[in-house]
PDB file of C-alpha atoms and ligand atoms in Angstrom:
ATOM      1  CA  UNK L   1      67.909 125.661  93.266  1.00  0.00           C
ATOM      2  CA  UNK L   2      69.030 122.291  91.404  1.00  0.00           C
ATOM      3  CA  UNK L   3      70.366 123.812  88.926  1.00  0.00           C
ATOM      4  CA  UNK L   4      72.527 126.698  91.139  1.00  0.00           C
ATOM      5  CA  UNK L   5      74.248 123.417  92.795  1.00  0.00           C
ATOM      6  CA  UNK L   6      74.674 121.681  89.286  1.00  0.00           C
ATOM      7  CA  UNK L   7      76.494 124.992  87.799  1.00  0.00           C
ATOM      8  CA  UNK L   8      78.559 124.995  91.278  1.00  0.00           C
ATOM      9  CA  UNK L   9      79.745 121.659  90.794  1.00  0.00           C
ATOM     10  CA  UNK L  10      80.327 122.305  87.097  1.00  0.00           C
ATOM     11  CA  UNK L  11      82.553 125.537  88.404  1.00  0.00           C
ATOM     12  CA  UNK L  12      84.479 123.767  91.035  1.00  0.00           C
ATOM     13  CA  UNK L  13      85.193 120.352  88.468  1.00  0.00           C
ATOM     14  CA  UNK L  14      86.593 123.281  85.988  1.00  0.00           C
ATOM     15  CA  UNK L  15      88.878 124.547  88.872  1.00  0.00           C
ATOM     16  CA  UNK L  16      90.115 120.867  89.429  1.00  0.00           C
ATOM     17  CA  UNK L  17      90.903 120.505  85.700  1.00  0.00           C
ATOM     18  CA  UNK L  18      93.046 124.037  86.285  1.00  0.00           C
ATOM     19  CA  UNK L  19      94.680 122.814  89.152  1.00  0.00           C
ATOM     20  CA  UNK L  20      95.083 119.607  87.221  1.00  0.00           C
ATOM     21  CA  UNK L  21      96.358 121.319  84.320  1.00  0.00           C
ATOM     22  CA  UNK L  22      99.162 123.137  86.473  1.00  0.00           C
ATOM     23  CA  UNK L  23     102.831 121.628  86.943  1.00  0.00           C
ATOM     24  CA  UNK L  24     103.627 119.910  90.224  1.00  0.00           C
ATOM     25  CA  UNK L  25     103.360 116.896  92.291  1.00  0.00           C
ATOM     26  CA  UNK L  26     100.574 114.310  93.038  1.00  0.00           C
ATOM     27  CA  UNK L  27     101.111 115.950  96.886  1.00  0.00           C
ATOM     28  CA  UNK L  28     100.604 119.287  95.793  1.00  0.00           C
ATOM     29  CA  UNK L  29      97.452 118.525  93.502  1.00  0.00           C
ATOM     30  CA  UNK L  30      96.027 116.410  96.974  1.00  0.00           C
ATOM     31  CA  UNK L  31      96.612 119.746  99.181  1.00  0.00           C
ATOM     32  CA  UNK L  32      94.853 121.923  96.517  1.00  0.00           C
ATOM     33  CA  UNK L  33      91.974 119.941  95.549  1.00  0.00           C
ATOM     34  CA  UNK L  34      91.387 119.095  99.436  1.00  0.00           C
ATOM     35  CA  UNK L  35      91.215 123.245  99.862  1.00  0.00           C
ATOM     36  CA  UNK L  36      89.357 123.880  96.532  1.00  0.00           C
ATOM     37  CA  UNK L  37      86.622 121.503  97.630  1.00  0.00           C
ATOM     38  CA  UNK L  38      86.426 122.699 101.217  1.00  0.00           C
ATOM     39  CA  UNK L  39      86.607 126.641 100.465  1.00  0.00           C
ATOM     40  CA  UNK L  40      84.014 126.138  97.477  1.00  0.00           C
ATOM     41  CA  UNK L  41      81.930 123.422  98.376  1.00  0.00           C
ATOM     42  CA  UNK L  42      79.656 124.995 101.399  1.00  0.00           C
ATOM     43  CA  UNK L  43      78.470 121.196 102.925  1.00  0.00           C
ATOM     44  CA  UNK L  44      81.841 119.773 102.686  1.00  0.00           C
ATOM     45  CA  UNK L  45      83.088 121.072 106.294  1.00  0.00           C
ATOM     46  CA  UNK L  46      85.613 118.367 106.728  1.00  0.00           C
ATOM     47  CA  UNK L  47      87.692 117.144 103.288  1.00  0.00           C
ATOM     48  CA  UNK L  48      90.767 115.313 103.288  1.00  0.00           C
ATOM     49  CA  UNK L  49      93.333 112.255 102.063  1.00  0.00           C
ATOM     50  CA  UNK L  50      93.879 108.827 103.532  1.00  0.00           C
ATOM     51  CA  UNK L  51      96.599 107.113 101.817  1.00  0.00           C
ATOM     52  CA  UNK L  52      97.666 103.909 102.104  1.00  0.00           C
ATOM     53  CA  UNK L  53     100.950 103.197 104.101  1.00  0.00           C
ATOM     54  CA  UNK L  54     103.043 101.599 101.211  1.00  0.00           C
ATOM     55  CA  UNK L  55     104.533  97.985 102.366  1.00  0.00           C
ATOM     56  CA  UNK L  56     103.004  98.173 105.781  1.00  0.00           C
ATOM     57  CA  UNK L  57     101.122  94.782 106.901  1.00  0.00           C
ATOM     58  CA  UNK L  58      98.792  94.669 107.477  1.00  0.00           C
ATOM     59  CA  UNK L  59      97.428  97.740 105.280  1.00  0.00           C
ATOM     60  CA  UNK L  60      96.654 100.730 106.969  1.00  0.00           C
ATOM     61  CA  UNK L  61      95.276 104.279 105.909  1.00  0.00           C
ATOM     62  CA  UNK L  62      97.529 107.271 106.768  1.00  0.00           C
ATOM     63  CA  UNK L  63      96.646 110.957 107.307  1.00  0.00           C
ATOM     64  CA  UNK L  64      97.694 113.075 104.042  1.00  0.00           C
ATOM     65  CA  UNK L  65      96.300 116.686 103.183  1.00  0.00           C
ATOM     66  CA  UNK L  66      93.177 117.909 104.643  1.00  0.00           C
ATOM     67  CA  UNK L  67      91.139 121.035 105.792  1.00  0.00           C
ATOM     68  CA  UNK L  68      89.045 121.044 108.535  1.00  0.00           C
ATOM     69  CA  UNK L  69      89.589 120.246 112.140  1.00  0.00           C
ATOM     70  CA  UNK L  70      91.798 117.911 113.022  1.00  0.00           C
ATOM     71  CA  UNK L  71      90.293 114.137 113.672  1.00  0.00           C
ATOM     72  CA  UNK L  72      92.113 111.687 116.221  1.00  0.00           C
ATOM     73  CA  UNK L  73      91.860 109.267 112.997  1.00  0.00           C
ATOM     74  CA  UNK L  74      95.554 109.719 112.044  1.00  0.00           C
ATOM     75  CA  UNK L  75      95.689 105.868 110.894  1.00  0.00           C
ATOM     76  CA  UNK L  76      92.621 103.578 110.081  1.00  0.00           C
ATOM     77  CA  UNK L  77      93.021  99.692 109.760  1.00  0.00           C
ATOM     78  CA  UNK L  78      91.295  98.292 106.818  1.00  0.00           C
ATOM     79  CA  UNK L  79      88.502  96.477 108.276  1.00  0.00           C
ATOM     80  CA  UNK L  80      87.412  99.715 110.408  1.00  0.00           C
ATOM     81  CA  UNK L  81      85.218 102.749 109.901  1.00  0.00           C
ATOM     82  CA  UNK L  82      83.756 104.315 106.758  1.00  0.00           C
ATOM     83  CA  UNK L  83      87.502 104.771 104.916  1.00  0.00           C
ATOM     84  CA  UNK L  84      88.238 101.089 105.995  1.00  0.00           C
ATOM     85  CA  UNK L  85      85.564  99.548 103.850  1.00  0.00           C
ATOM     86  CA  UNK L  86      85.877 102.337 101.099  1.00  0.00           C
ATOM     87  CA  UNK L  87      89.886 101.034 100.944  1.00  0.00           C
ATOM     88  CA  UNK L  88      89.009  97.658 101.182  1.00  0.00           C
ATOM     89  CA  UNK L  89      86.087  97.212  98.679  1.00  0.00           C
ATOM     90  CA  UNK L  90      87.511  99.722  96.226  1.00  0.00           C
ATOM     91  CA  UNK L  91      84.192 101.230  95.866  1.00  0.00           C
ATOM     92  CA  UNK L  92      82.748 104.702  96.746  1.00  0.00           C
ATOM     93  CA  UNK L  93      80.625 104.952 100.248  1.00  0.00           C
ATOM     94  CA  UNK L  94      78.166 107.546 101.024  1.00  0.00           C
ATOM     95  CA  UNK L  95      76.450 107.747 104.332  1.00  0.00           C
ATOM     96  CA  UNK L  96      73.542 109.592 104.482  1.00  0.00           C
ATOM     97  CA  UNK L  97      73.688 109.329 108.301  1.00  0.00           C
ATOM     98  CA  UNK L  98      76.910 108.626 109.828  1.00  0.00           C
ATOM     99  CA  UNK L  99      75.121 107.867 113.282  1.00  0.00           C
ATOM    100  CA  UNK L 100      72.645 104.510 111.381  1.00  0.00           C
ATOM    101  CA  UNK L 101      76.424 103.343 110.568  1.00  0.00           C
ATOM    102  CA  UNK L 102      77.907 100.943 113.104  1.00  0.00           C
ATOM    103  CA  UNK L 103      80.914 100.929 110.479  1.00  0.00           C
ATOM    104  CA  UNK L 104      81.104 104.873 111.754  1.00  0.00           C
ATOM    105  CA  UNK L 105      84.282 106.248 113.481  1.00  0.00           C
ATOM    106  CA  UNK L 106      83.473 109.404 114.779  1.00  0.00           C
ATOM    107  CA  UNK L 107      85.496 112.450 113.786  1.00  0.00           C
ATOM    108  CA  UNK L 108      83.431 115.374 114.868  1.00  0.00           C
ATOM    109  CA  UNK L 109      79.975 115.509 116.856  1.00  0.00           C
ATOM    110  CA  UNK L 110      78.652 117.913 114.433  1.00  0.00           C
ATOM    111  CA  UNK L 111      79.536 115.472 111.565  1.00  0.00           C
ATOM    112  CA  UNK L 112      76.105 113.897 109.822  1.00  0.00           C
ATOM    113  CA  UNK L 113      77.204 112.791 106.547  1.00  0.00           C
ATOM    114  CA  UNK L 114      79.997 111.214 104.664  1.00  0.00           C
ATOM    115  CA  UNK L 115      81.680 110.005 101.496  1.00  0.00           C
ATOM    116  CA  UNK L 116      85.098 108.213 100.916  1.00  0.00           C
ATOM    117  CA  UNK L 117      85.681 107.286  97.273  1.00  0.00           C
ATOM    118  CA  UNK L 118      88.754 105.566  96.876  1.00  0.00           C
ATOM    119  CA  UNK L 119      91.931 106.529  94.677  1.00  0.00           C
ATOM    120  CA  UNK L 120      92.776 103.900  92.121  1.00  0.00           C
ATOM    121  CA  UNK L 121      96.672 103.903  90.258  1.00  0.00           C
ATOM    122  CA  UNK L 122      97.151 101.001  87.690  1.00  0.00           C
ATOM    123  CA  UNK L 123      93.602  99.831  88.893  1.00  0.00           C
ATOM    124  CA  UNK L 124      94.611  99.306  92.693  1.00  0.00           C
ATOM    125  CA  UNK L 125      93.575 101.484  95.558  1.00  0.00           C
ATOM    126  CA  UNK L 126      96.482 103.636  96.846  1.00  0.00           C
ATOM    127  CA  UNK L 127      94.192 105.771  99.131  1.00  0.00           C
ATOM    128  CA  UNK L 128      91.042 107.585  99.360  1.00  0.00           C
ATOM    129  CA  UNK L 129      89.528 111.188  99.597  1.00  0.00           C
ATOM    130  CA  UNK L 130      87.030 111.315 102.419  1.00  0.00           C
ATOM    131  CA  UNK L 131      84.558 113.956 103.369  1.00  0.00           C
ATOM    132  CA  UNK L 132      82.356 114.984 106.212  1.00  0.00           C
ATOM    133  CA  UNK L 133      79.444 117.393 106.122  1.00  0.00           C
ATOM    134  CA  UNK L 134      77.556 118.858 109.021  1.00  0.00           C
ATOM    135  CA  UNK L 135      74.339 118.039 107.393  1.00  0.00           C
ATOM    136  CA  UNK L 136      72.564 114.899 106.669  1.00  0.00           C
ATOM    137  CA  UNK L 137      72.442 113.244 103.032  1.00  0.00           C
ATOM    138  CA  UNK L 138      75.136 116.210 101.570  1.00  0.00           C
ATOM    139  CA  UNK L 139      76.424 113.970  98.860  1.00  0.00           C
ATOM    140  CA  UNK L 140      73.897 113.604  95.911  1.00  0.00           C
ATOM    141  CA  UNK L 141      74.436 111.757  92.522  1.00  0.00           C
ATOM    142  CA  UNK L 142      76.719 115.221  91.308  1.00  0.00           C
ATOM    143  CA  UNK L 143      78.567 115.479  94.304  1.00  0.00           C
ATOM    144  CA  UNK L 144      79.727 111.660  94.339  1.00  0.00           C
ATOM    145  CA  UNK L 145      80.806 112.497  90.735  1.00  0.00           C
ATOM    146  CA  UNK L 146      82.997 115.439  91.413  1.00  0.00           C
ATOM    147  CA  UNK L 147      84.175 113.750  94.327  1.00  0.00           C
ATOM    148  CA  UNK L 148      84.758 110.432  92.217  1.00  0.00           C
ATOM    149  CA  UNK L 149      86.652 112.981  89.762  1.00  0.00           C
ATOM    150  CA  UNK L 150      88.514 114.010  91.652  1.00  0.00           C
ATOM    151  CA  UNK L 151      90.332 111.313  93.126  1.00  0.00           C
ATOM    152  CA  UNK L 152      90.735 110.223  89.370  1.00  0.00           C
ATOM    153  CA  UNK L 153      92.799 113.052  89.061  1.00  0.00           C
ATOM    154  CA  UNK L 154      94.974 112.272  91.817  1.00  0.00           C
ATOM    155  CA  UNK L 155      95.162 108.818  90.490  1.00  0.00           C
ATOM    156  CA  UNK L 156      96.518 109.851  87.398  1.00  0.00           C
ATOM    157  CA  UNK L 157      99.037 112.491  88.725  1.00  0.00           C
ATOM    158  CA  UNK L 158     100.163 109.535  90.602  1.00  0.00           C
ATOM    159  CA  UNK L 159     100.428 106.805  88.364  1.00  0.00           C
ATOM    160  CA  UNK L 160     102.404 109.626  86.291  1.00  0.00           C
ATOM    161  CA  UNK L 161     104.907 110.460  89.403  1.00  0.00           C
TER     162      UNK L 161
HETATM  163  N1  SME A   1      84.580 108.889 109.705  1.00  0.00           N
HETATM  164  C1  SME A   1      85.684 108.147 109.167  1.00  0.00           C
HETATM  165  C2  SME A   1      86.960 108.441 109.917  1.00  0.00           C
HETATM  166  C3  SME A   1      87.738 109.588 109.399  1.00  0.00           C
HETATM  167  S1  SME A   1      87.160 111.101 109.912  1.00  0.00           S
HETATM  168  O1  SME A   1      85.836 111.252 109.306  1.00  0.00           O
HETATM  169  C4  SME A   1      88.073 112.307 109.298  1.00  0.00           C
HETATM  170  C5  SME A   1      85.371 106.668 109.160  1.00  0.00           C
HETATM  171  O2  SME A   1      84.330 106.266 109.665  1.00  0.00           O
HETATM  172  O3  SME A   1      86.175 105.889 108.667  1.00  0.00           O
END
């Protein structure tokens, strides 16, 4: 079973290197590898970006590309919720169960776990990629690494744009 999931991650961090490897913008790789991981990855039911708004003060997080239902958390303030404290620390956050987290802004009911992991250009966040999953403790050691690759490729395509 272990090693089914590590040869699906190891499929789906190929496809991001494809998708990578294609010409376009840093938008369009955010709106493909947002669908890549939701279509391939079964637990992530809810995956999307939060960018930071650039000048506004204070800082706040802003909608980008995702797939899932939509969340009435268009814009999150730094110090609030899950992608708050991912943004503000500049380190990755996984929730094994969103509803122990006072930190927790709820997006759907049916939401049990999370990770944000934030996306870094020229060693300052710019935004984050933040998914839910319907079930508790989704995000093992290999999924917080494809995640965490993943927004390094985003970083990159940015710091390139
Ligand atoms: N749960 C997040 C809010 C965003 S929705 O999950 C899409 C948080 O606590 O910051």
């Amino acid at each position: 079973m272990a090693s089914t999931a590590n040869s699906k991650i190891e499929e789906v961090r190929n496809e991001a290197d494809r998708l990578n490897s294609a010409p376009g913008t840093a938008d369009q790789l955010m709106k493909s590898i947002a669908l890549l991981l939701h279509e391939k990855m079964l637990k992530y039911n809810w995956v999307g970006f939060y960018m930071l708004e650039p000048g506004a003060i204070p800082p706040v997080l802003v909608l980008g590309h995702f797939c899932g239902a939509m969340t009435p958390h268009t814009r999150i303030p730094l110090h609030q919720g899950i992608c708050g404290a991912a943004a503000s620390s500049g380190k990755t956050v996984v929730v094994d169960d969103v509803q122990s987290d006072p930190r927790y802004l709820a997006c759907s009911l049916e939401t049990k776990s999370e990770i944000v992991v934030p996306v870094f250009v020229s060693g300052k966040v710019v935004g984050e990629l933040d998914i839910d999953s319907h079930f508790p403790a989704a995000f093992g050691v290999q999924d917080r690494e494809l995640v965490e690759y993943c927004a390094l490729l985003v970083g990159r395509r940015l710091e390139k744009a």
